PDB file of C-alpha atoms in Angstrom:
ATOM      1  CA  UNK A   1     -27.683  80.520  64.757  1.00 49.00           C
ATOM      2  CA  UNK A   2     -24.712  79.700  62.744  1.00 69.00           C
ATOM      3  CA  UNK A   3     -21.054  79.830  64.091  1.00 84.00           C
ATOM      4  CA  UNK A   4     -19.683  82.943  63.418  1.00 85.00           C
ATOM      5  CA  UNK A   5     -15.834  84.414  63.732  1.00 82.00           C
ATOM      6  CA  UNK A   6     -15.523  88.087  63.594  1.00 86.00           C
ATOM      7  CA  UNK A   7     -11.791  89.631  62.478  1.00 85.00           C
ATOM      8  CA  UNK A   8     -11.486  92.017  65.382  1.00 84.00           C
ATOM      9  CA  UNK A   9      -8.450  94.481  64.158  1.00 81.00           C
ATOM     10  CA  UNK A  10      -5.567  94.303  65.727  1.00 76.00           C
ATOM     11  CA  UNK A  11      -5.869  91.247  66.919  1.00 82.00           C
ATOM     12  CA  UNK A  12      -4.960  87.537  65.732  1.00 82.00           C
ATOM     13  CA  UNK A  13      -7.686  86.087  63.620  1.00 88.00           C
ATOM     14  CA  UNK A  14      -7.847  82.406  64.426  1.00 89.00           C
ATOM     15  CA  UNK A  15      -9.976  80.608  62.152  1.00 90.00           C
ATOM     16  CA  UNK A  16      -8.610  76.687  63.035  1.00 89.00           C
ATOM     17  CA  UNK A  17     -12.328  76.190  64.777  1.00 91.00           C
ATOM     18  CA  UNK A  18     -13.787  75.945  61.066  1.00 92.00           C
ATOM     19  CA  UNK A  19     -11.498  73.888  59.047  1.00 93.00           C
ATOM     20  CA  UNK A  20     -13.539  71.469  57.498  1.00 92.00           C
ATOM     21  CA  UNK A  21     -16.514  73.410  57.693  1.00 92.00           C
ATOM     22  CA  UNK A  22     -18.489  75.376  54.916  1.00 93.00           C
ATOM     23  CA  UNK A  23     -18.359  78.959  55.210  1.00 93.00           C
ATOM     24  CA  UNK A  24     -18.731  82.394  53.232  1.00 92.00           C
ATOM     25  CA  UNK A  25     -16.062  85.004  53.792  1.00 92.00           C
ATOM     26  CA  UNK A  26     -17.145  88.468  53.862  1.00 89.00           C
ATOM     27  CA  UNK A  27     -14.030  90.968  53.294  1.00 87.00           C
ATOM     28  CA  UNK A  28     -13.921  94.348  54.575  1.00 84.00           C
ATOM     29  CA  UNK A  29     -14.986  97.612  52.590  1.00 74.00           C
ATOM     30  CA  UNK A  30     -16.194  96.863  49.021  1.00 68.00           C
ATOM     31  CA  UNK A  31     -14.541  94.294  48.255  1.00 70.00           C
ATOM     32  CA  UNK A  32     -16.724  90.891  47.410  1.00 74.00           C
ATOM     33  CA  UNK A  33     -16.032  87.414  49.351  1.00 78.00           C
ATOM     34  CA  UNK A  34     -16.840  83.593  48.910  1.00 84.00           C
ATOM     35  CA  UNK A  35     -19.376  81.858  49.333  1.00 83.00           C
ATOM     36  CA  UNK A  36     -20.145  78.792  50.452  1.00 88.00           C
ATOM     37  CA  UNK A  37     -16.064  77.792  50.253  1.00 93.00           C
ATOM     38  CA  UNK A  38     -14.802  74.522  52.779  1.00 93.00           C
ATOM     39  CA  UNK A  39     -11.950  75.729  54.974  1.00 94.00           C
ATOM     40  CA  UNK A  40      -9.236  73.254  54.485  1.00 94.00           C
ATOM     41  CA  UNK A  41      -6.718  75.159  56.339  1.00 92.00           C
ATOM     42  CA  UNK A  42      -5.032  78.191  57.528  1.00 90.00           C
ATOM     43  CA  UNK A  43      -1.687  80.300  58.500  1.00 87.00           C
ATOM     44  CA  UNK A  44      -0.820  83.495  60.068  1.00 86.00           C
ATOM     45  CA  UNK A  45      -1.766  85.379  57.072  1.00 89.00           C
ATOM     46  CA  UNK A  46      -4.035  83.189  54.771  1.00 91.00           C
ATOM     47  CA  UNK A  47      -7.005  80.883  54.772  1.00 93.00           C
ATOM     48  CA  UNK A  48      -6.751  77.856  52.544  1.00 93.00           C
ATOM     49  CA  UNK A  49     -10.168  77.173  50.882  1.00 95.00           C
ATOM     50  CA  UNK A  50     -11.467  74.575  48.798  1.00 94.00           C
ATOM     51  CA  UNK A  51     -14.583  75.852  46.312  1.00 90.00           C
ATOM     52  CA  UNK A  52     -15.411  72.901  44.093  1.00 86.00           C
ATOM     53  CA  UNK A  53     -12.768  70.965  42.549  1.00 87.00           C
ATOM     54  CA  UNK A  54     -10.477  74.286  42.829  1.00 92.00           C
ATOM     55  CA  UNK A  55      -8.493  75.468  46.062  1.00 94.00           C
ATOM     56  CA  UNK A  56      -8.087  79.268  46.906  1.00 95.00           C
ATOM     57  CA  UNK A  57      -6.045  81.476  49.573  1.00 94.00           C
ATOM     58  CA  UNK A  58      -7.822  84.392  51.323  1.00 93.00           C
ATOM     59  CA  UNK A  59      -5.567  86.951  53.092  1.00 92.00           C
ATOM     60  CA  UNK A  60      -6.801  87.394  56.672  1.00 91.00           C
ATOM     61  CA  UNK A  61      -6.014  91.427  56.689  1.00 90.00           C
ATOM     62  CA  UNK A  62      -8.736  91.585  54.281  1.00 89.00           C
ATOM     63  CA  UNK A  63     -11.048  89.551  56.357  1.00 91.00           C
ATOM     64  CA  UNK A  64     -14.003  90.973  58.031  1.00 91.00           C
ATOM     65  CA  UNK A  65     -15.868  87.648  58.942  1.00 91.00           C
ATOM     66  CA  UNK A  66     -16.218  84.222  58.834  1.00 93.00           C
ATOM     67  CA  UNK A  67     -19.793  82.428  59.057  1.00 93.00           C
ATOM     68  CA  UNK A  68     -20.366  78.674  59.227  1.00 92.00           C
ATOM     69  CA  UNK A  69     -22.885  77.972  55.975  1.00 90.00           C
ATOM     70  CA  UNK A  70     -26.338  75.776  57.191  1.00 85.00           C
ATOM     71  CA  UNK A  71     -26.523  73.088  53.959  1.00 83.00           C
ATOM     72  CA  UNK A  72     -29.200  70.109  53.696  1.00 84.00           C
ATOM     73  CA  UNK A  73     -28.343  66.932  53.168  1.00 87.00           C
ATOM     74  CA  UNK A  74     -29.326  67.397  49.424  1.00 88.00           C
ATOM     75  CA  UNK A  75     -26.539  70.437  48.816  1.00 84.00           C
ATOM     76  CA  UNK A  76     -24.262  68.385  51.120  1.00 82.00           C
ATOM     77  CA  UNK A  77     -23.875  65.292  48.690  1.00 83.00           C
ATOM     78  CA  UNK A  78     -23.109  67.230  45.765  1.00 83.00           C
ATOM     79  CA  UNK A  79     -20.025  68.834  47.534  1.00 83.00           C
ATOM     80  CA  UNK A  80     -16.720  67.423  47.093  1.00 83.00           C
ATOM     81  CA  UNK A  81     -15.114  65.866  50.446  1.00 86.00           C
ATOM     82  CA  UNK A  82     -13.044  68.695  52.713  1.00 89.00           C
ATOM     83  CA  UNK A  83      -9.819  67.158  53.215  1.00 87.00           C
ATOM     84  CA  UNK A  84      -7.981  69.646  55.829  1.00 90.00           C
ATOM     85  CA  UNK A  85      -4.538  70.707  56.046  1.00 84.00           C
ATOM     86  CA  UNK A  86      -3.997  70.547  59.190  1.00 75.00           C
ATOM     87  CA  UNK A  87       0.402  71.411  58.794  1.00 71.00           C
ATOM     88  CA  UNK A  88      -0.699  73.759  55.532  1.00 71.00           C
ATOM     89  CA  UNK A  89       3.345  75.277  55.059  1.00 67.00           C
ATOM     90  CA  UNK A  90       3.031  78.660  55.825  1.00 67.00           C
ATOM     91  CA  UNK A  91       6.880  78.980  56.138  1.00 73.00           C
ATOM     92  CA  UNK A  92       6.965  79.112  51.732  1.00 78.00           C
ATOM     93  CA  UNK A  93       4.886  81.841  49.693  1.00 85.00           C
ATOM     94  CA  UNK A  94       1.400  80.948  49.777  1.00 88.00           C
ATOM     95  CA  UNK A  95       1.312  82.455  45.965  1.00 91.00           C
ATOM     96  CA  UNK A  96       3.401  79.491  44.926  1.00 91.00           C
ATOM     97  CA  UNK A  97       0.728  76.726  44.713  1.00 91.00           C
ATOM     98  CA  UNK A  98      -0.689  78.857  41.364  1.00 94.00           C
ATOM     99  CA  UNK A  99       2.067  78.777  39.549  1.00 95.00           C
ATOM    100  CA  UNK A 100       1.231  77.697  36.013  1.00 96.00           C
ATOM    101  CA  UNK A 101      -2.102  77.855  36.337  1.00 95.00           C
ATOM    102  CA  UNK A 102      -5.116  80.450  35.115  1.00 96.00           C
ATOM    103  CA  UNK A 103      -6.481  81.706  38.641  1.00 95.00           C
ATOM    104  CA  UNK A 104      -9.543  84.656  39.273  1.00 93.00           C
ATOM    105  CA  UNK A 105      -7.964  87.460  41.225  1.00 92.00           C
ATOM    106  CA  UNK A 106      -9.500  89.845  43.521  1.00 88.00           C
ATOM    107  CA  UNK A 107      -7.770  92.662  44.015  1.00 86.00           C
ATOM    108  CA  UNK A 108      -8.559  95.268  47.308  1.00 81.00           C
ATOM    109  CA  UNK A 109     -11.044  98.465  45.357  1.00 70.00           C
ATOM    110  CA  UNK A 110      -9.743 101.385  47.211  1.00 66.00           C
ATOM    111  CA  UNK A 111     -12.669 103.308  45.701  1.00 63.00           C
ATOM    112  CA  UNK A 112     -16.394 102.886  46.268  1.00 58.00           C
ATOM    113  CA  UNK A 113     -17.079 103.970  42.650  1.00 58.00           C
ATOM    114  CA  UNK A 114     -14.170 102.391  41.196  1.00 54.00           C
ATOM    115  CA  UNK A 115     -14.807 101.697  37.175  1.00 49.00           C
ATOM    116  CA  UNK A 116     -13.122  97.971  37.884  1.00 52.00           C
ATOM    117  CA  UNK A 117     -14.458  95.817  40.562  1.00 56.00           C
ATOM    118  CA  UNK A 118     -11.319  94.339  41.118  1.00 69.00           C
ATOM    119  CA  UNK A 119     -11.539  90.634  39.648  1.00 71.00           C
ATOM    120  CA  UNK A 120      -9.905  89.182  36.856  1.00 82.00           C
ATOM    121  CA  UNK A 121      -8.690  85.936  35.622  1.00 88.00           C
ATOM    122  CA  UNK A 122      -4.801  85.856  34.609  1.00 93.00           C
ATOM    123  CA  UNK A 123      -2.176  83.011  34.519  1.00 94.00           C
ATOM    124  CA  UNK A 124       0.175  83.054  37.531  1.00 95.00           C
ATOM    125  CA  UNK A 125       4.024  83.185  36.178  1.00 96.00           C
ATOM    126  CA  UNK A 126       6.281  84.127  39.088  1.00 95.00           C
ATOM    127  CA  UNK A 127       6.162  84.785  42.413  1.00 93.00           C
ATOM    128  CA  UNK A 128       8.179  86.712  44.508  1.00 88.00           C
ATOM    129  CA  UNK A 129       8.340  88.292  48.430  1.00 79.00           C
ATOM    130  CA  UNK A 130       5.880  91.320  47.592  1.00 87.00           C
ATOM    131  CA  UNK A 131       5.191  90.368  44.330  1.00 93.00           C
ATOM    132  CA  UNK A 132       2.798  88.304  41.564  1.00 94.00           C
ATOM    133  CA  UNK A 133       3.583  88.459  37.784  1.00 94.00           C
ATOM    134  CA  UNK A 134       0.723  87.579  35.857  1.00 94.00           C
ATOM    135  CA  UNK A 135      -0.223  87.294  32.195  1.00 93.00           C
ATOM    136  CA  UNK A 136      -3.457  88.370  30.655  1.00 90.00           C
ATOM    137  CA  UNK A 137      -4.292  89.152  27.186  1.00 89.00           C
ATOM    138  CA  UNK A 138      -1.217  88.697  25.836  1.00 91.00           C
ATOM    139  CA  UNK A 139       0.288  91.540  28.407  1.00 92.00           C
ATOM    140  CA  UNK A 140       2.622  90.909  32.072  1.00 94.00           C
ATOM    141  CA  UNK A 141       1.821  92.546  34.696  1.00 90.00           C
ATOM    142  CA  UNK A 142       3.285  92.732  38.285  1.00 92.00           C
ATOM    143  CA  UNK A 143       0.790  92.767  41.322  1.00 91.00           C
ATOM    144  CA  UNK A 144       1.339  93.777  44.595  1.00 90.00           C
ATOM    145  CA  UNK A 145       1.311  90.921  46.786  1.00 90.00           C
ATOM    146  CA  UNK A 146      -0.193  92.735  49.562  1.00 87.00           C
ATOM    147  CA  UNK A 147      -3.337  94.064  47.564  1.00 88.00           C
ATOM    148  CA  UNK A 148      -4.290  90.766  46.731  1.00 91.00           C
ATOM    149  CA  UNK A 149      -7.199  89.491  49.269  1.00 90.00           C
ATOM    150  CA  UNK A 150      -7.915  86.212  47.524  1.00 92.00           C
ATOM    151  CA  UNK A 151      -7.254  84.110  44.746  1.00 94.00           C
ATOM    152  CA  UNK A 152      -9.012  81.073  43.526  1.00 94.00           C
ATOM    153  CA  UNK A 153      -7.881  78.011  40.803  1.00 95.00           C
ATOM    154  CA  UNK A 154     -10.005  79.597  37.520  1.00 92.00           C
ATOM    155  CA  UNK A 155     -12.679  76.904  36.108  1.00 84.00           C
ATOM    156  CA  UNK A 156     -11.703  78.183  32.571  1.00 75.00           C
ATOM    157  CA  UNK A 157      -8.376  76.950  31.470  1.00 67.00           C
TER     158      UNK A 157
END
């Protein structure tokens, strides 16, 4: 049976016993996760992941589960290394690592039905306390900070 850490609400959601292991994240509602992402660190509020060559940042609100992924030795070698970050900063805006660069988005659907399933790609251009300004398609737009439950590096420049 794999290793399994359920986000029980209300409660702190330690996660330290899986850095440097490959997991998927399952978020609450309707909201999709990650799969098969290493854990490379986490905060109070955020796990670090690594999916890839590209890092991400889950917020742990959003979080229903975490399960430890079972991976042959053939799946294995074609991952890249886990380095962990064991003293990941969680004193600065987590946000602040994607500055710059094109990152997918996923955004917390507040309805089953809703028309957009709540993931888009966008350059990151500012971040503030509460806040992410992001371009896409030529327009700005401001995100709340707190609606976000992940964000990943984009493979598409």
């Amino acid at each position: 049976m794999a290793n399994k850490i359920v986000h029980e609400k209300g409660k702190a959601f330690d996660v330290s016993s899986m850095h440097g292991k490959w997991c998927n994240i399952t978020f609450v509602g309707n909201d999709i996760g990650y799969a098969q992402v290493g854990i490379i660190g986490s905060g109070r509020d955020y796990i670090y992941f690594q999916y890839k060559d590209r890092k991400g940042i889950a917020a742990k609100s959003f979080i229903k589960d975490l399960t430890e992924c079972r991976m042959n030795e053939r799946k294995l070698k074609r991952q890249q290394e886990l380095i962990v970050e064991e003293n990941w900063d969680e004193g600065k805006n987590p946000y602040e690592m994607f500055l710059g660069k094109r990152c997918d988005i996923h955004i917390h659907s507040t309805h089953m039905f809703e028309g957009n399933p709540g993931l888009f790609a966008a350059l990151i251009l500012e971040t503030e306390q509460g806040r992410v300004t992001v371009k896409e398609n030529g327009k700005t737009f401001d995100l709340n900070q707190y609606m976000i439950t992940g964000m990943m590096e984009s493979q598409y420049e």
